[in-house]
Amino acid sequence: HDYDGAACYHVVICVKNMALLFGRVVEGQMQLNGIGRMVAQSLQFHFNRYAGVELKTCGIMPNHFHIQVLFHDANLTGRTVGLTKVIQHFKSFTANSYNKWRIANNLLRLPLKLWQDSFWDRVIRSEEEMLRTWEYIENNPMAWHLTRKAQPA
């Protein structure tokens, strides 16, 4: 796919080794911890700082997150980055922030590497698919117990 063109994407980025680093799901609601809040703030900053890039929705889970991100036509907005570059910047910034926080709080037992190397994406091709994706992201915490036997305290 041409990642530089105008498109809306559903993107999933996972924690290295699927470690449960961002918080817990309690009674169908995601409760972010400090790392999860840092990721949430960074998502808002990184995916809205570029001209022509709009974060539509995000859902953070204990070991991954989903976003819907819209890249407007570069010819109309002056956008100079594509999906891959924005994700590279986001992952680099949050990995550095995470490791500084890990060291400052003497939590060296936590994994050194925050993110898996790649990410999953899908081009959203219709308004109906955009709505289905939004609903999936919003309802994902309620389905967490169906895919997990237990979470650490």
PDB file of C-alpha atoms in Angstrom:
ATOM      1  CA  HIS A   1       0.000   0.000   0.000  1.00  0.00           C
ATOM      2  CA  ASP A   2       1.108   3.593  -0.656  1.00  0.00           C
ATOM      3  CA  TYR A   3       1.570   4.868   2.902  1.00  0.00           C
ATOM      4  CA  ASP A   4       2.070   8.413   1.632  1.00  0.00           C
ATOM      5  CA  GLY A   5      -1.398   8.720   0.097  1.00  0.00           C
ATOM      6  CA  ALA A   6      -4.640   9.904   1.654  1.00  0.00           C
ATOM      7  CA  ALA A   7      -6.275   7.111   3.654  1.00  0.00           C
ATOM      8  CA  CYS A   8      -7.766   6.110   6.976  1.00  0.00           C
ATOM      9  CA  TYR A   9      -6.038   3.247   8.794  1.00  0.00           C
ATOM     10  CA  HIS A  10      -6.783   0.865  11.641  1.00  0.00           C
ATOM     11  CA  VAL A  11      -3.412   0.292  13.302  1.00  0.00           C
ATOM     12  CA  VAL A  12      -2.410  -2.086  16.113  1.00  0.00           C
ATOM     13  CA  ILE A  13       0.918  -1.782  17.911  1.00  0.00           C
ATOM     14  CA  CYS A  14       1.918  -4.436  20.463  1.00  0.00           C
ATOM     15  CA  VAL A  15       4.229  -4.454  23.461  1.00  0.00           C
ATOM     16  CA  LYS A  16       7.329  -6.619  23.065  1.00  0.00           C
ATOM     17  CA  ASN A  17       6.508 -10.207  24.062  1.00  0.00           C
ATOM     18  CA  MET A  18       2.921  -9.049  24.768  1.00  0.00           C
ATOM     19  CA  ALA A  19       3.943  -7.975  28.297  1.00  0.00           C
ATOM     20  CA  LEU A  20       1.043  -6.487  30.284  1.00  0.00           C
ATOM     21  CA  LEU A  21       2.587  -3.048  30.799  1.00  0.00           C
ATOM     22  CA  PHE A  22      -0.183  -0.462  30.314  1.00  0.00           C
ATOM     23  CA  GLY A  23      -2.627  -1.303  33.111  1.00  0.00           C
ATOM     24  CA  ARG A  24      -5.528  -3.663  33.737  1.00  0.00           C
ATOM     25  CA  VAL A  25      -9.023  -4.327  32.513  1.00  0.00           C
ATOM     26  CA  VAL A  26     -11.453  -4.285  35.440  1.00  0.00           C
ATOM     27  CA  GLU A  27     -15.145  -5.005  34.836  1.00  0.00           C
ATOM     28  CA  GLY A  28     -14.814  -4.232  31.125  1.00  0.00           C
ATOM     29  CA  GLN A  29     -12.996  -0.916  31.644  1.00  0.00           C
ATOM     30  CA  MET A  30      -9.327  -0.253  30.948  1.00  0.00           C
ATOM     31  CA  GLN A  31      -7.510   1.254  33.919  1.00  0.00           C
ATOM     32  CA  LEU A  32      -4.254   2.782  32.713  1.00  0.00           C
ATOM     33  CA  ASN A  33      -1.180   2.812  34.911  1.00  0.00           C
ATOM     34  CA  GLY A  34       1.653   5.354  34.582  1.00  0.00           C
ATOM     35  CA  ILE A  35       3.102   3.742  31.458  1.00  0.00           C
ATOM     36  CA  GLY A  36      -0.347   3.495  29.901  1.00  0.00           C
ATOM     37  CA  ARG A  37      -1.033   7.176  30.592  1.00  0.00           C
ATOM     38  CA  MET A  38       2.309   8.135  29.003  1.00  0.00           C
ATOM     39  CA  VAL A  39       1.386   6.138  25.888  1.00  0.00           C
ATOM     40  CA  ALA A  40      -2.080   7.761  25.757  1.00  0.00           C
ATOM     41  CA  GLN A  41      -0.631  11.278  26.002  1.00  0.00           C
ATOM     42  CA  SER A  42       2.025  10.467  23.406  1.00  0.00           C
ATOM     43  CA  LEU A  43      -0.596   9.117  21.002  1.00  0.00           C
ATOM     44  CA  GLN A  44      -2.544  12.381  21.172  1.00  0.00           C
ATOM     45  CA  PHE A  45       0.618  14.431  20.692  1.00  0.00           C
ATOM     46  CA  HIS A  46       2.300  12.433  17.925  1.00  0.00           C
ATOM     47  CA  PHE A  47      -0.710  11.662  15.788  1.00  0.00           C
ATOM     48  CA  ASN A  48      -2.069  15.223  15.879  1.00  0.00           C
ATOM     49  CA  ARG A  49       1.144  17.220  15.541  1.00  0.00           C
ATOM     50  CA  TYR A  50       1.528  16.763  11.793  1.00  0.00           C
ATOM     51  CA  ALA A  51      -0.453  18.802   9.280  1.00  0.00           C
ATOM     52  CA  GLY A  52      -2.961  16.550   7.549  1.00  0.00           C
ATOM     53  CA  VAL A  53      -2.835  13.744  10.157  1.00  0.00           C
ATOM     54  CA  GLU A  54      -5.812  13.204  12.461  1.00  0.00           C
ATOM     55  CA  LEU A  55      -6.146  10.641  15.259  1.00  0.00           C
ATOM     56  CA  LYS A  56      -9.809   9.605  15.075  1.00  0.00           C
ATOM     57  CA  THR A  57      -9.918   7.213  18.041  1.00  0.00           C
ATOM     58  CA  CYS A  58      -7.608   5.106  20.174  1.00  0.00           C
ATOM     59  CA  GLY A  59      -8.019   2.242  22.594  1.00  0.00           C
ATOM     60  CA  ILE A  60      -5.213   1.167  24.873  1.00  0.00           C
ATOM     61  CA  MET A  61      -5.233  -2.370  26.224  1.00  0.00           C
ATOM     62  CA  PRO A  62      -2.810  -3.951  28.752  1.00  0.00           C
ATOM     63  CA  ASN A  63      -0.362  -5.130  26.052  1.00  0.00           C
ATOM     64  CA  HIS A  64      -1.291  -3.310  22.832  1.00  0.00           C
ATOM     65  CA  PHE A  65      -3.308  -0.471  21.430  1.00  0.00           C
ATOM     66  CA  HIS A  66      -5.596   0.193  18.475  1.00  0.00           C
ATOM     67  CA  ILE A  67      -5.931   3.495  16.658  1.00  0.00           C
ATOM     68  CA  GLN A  68      -7.893   4.874  13.756  1.00  0.00           C
ATOM     69  CA  VAL A  69      -5.816   7.537  12.030  1.00  0.00           C
ATOM     70  CA  LEU A  70      -6.761   9.624   9.028  1.00  0.00           C
ATOM     71  CA  PHE A  71      -4.163  10.947   6.600  1.00  0.00           C
ATOM     72  CA  HIS A  72      -5.625  13.768   4.534  1.00  0.00           C
ATOM     73  CA  ASP A  73      -4.543  14.514   0.959  1.00  0.00           C
ATOM     74  CA  ALA A  74      -0.960  15.827   1.088  1.00  0.00           C
ATOM     75  CA  ASN A  75      -1.599  18.146  -1.869  1.00  0.00           C
ATOM     76  CA  LEU A  76      -4.341  19.937   0.078  1.00  0.00           C
ATOM     77  CA  THR A  77      -2.772  19.970   3.563  1.00  0.00           C
ATOM     78  CA  GLY A  78       0.965  20.145   2.972  1.00  0.00           C
ATOM     79  CA  ARG A  79       1.399  16.825   4.834  1.00  0.00           C
ATOM     80  CA  THR A  80       4.972  15.601   4.493  1.00  0.00           C
ATOM     81  CA  VAL A  81       4.870  12.320   6.452  1.00  0.00           C
ATOM     82  CA  GLY A  82       3.172   8.976   5.974  1.00  0.00           C
ATOM     83  CA  LEU A  83       1.974   6.316   8.387  1.00  0.00           C
ATOM     84  CA  THR A  84       5.291   4.493   8.740  1.00  0.00           C
ATOM     85  CA  LYS A  85       7.238   7.662   9.613  1.00  0.00           C
ATOM     86  CA  VAL A  86       4.677   8.810  12.208  1.00  0.00           C
ATOM     87  CA  ILE A  87       4.728   5.373  13.865  1.00  0.00           C
ATOM     88  CA  GLN A  88       8.544   5.320  13.857  1.00  0.00           C
ATOM     89  CA  HIS A  89       8.615   8.717  15.599  1.00  0.00           C
ATOM     90  CA  PHE A  90       5.960   7.654  18.112  1.00  0.00           C
ATOM     91  CA  LYS A  91       7.657   4.363  18.972  1.00  0.00           C
ATOM     92  CA  SER A  92      11.073   5.993  19.345  1.00  0.00           C
ATOM     93  CA  PHE A  93       9.767   8.788  21.585  1.00  0.00           C
ATOM     94  CA  THR A  94       7.727   6.476  23.828  1.00  0.00           C
ATOM     95  CA  ALA A  95      10.509   3.877  24.084  1.00  0.00           C
ATOM     96  CA  ASN A  96      12.937   6.571  25.260  1.00  0.00           C
ATOM     97  CA  SER A  97      10.391   7.992  27.725  1.00  0.00           C
ATOM     98  CA  TYR A  98       9.600   4.505  29.020  1.00  0.00           C
ATOM     99  CA  ASN A  99      13.275   3.653  29.617  1.00  0.00           C
ATOM    100  CA  LYS A 100      13.950   6.956  31.397  1.00  0.00           C
ATOM    101  CA  TRP A 101      10.903   6.337  33.620  1.00  0.00           C
ATOM    102  CA  ARG A 102      11.979   2.703  34.212  1.00  0.00           C
ATOM    103  CA  ILE A 103      15.451   3.790  35.353  1.00  0.00           C
ATOM    104  CA  ALA A 104      14.261   6.811  37.392  1.00  0.00           C
ATOM    105  CA  ASN A 105      11.794   4.604  39.299  1.00  0.00           C
ATOM    106  CA  ASN A 106      14.301   1.761  39.751  1.00  0.00           C
ATOM    107  CA  LEU A 107      12.033  -0.648  37.875  1.00  0.00           C
ATOM    108  CA  LEU A 108      14.798  -2.443  36.034  1.00  0.00           C
ATOM    109  CA  ARG A 109      12.861  -5.720  36.322  1.00  0.00           C
ATOM    110  CA  LEU A 110      10.524  -4.391  33.619  1.00  0.00           C
ATOM    111  CA  PRO A 111      11.406  -5.330  30.034  1.00  0.00           C
ATOM    112  CA  LEU A 112      14.077  -3.179  28.388  1.00  0.00           C
ATOM    113  CA  LYS A 113      12.354  -3.070  24.996  1.00  0.00           C
ATOM    114  CA  LEU A 114       8.867  -1.554  24.902  1.00  0.00           C
ATOM    115  CA  TRP A 115       7.581  -2.312  21.392  1.00  0.00           C
ATOM    116  CA  GLN A 116       7.494  -5.189  18.956  1.00  0.00           C
ATOM    117  CA  ASP A 117       9.424  -4.291  15.812  1.00  0.00           C
ATOM    118  CA  SER A 118       6.483  -4.117  13.414  1.00  0.00           C
ATOM    119  CA  PHE A 119       2.857  -3.015  13.482  1.00  0.00           C
ATOM    120  CA  TRP A 120      -0.393  -4.225  11.933  1.00  0.00           C
ATOM    121  CA  ASP A 121      -2.451  -1.948   9.724  1.00  0.00           C
ATOM    122  CA  ARG A 122      -5.470  -2.079   7.496  1.00  0.00           C
ATOM    123  CA  VAL A 123      -6.782   0.575   5.138  1.00  0.00           C
ATOM    124  CA  ILE A 124     -10.363   1.449   6.050  1.00  0.00           C
ATOM    125  CA  ARG A 125     -12.258   1.521   2.780  1.00  0.00           C
ATOM    126  CA  SER A 126     -15.752   2.753   3.697  1.00  0.00           C
ATOM    127  CA  GLU A 127     -17.772   4.684   6.273  1.00  0.00           C
ATOM    128  CA  GLU A 128     -19.342   1.382   7.362  1.00  0.00           C
ATOM    129  CA  GLU A 129     -15.924  -0.174   7.969  1.00  0.00           C
ATOM    130  CA  MET A 130     -14.827   2.968   9.836  1.00  0.00           C
ATOM    131  CA  LEU A 131     -17.836   2.631  12.156  1.00  0.00           C
ATOM    132  CA  ARG A 132     -17.236  -1.108  12.699  1.00  0.00           C
ATOM    133  CA  THR A 133     -13.586  -0.434  13.509  1.00  0.00           C
ATOM    134  CA  TRP A 134     -14.509   2.372  15.910  1.00  0.00           C
ATOM    135  CA  GLU A 135     -17.009   0.084  17.684  1.00  0.00           C
ATOM    136  CA  TYR A 136     -14.429  -2.706  17.901  1.00  0.00           C
ATOM    137  CA  ILE A 137     -11.858  -0.360  19.454  1.00  0.00           C
ATOM    138  CA  GLU A 138     -14.393   1.081  21.919  1.00  0.00           C
ATOM    139  CA  ASN A 139     -15.686  -2.357  22.973  1.00  0.00           C
ATOM    140  CA  ASN A 140     -12.319  -4.119  23.099  1.00  0.00           C
ATOM    141  CA  PRO A 141     -11.916  -3.862  26.908  1.00  0.00           C
ATOM    142  CA  MET A 142     -15.255  -5.639  27.422  1.00  0.00           C
ATOM    143  CA  ALA A 143     -13.955  -8.608  25.376  1.00  0.00           C
ATOM    144  CA  TRP A 144     -10.588  -8.784  27.181  1.00  0.00           C
ATOM    145  CA  HIS A 145     -11.749 -11.472  29.638  1.00  0.00           C
ATOM    146  CA  LEU A 146     -12.695 -13.708  26.716  1.00  0.00           C
ATOM    147  CA  THR A 147      -9.087 -13.862  25.504  1.00  0.00           C
ATOM    148  CA  ARG A 148      -7.256 -13.854  28.834  1.00  0.00           C
ATOM    149  CA  LYS A 149      -7.403 -16.315  31.719  1.00  0.00           C
ATOM    150  CA  ALA A 150      -5.840 -14.013  34.321  1.00  0.00           C
ATOM    151  CA  GLN A 151      -4.003 -10.753  34.708  1.00  0.00           C
ATOM    152  CA  PRO A 152      -1.282 -10.013  37.229  1.00  0.00           C
ATOM    153  CA  ALA A 153      -2.186  -7.656  40.062  1.00  0.00           C
TER     154      ALA A 153
END
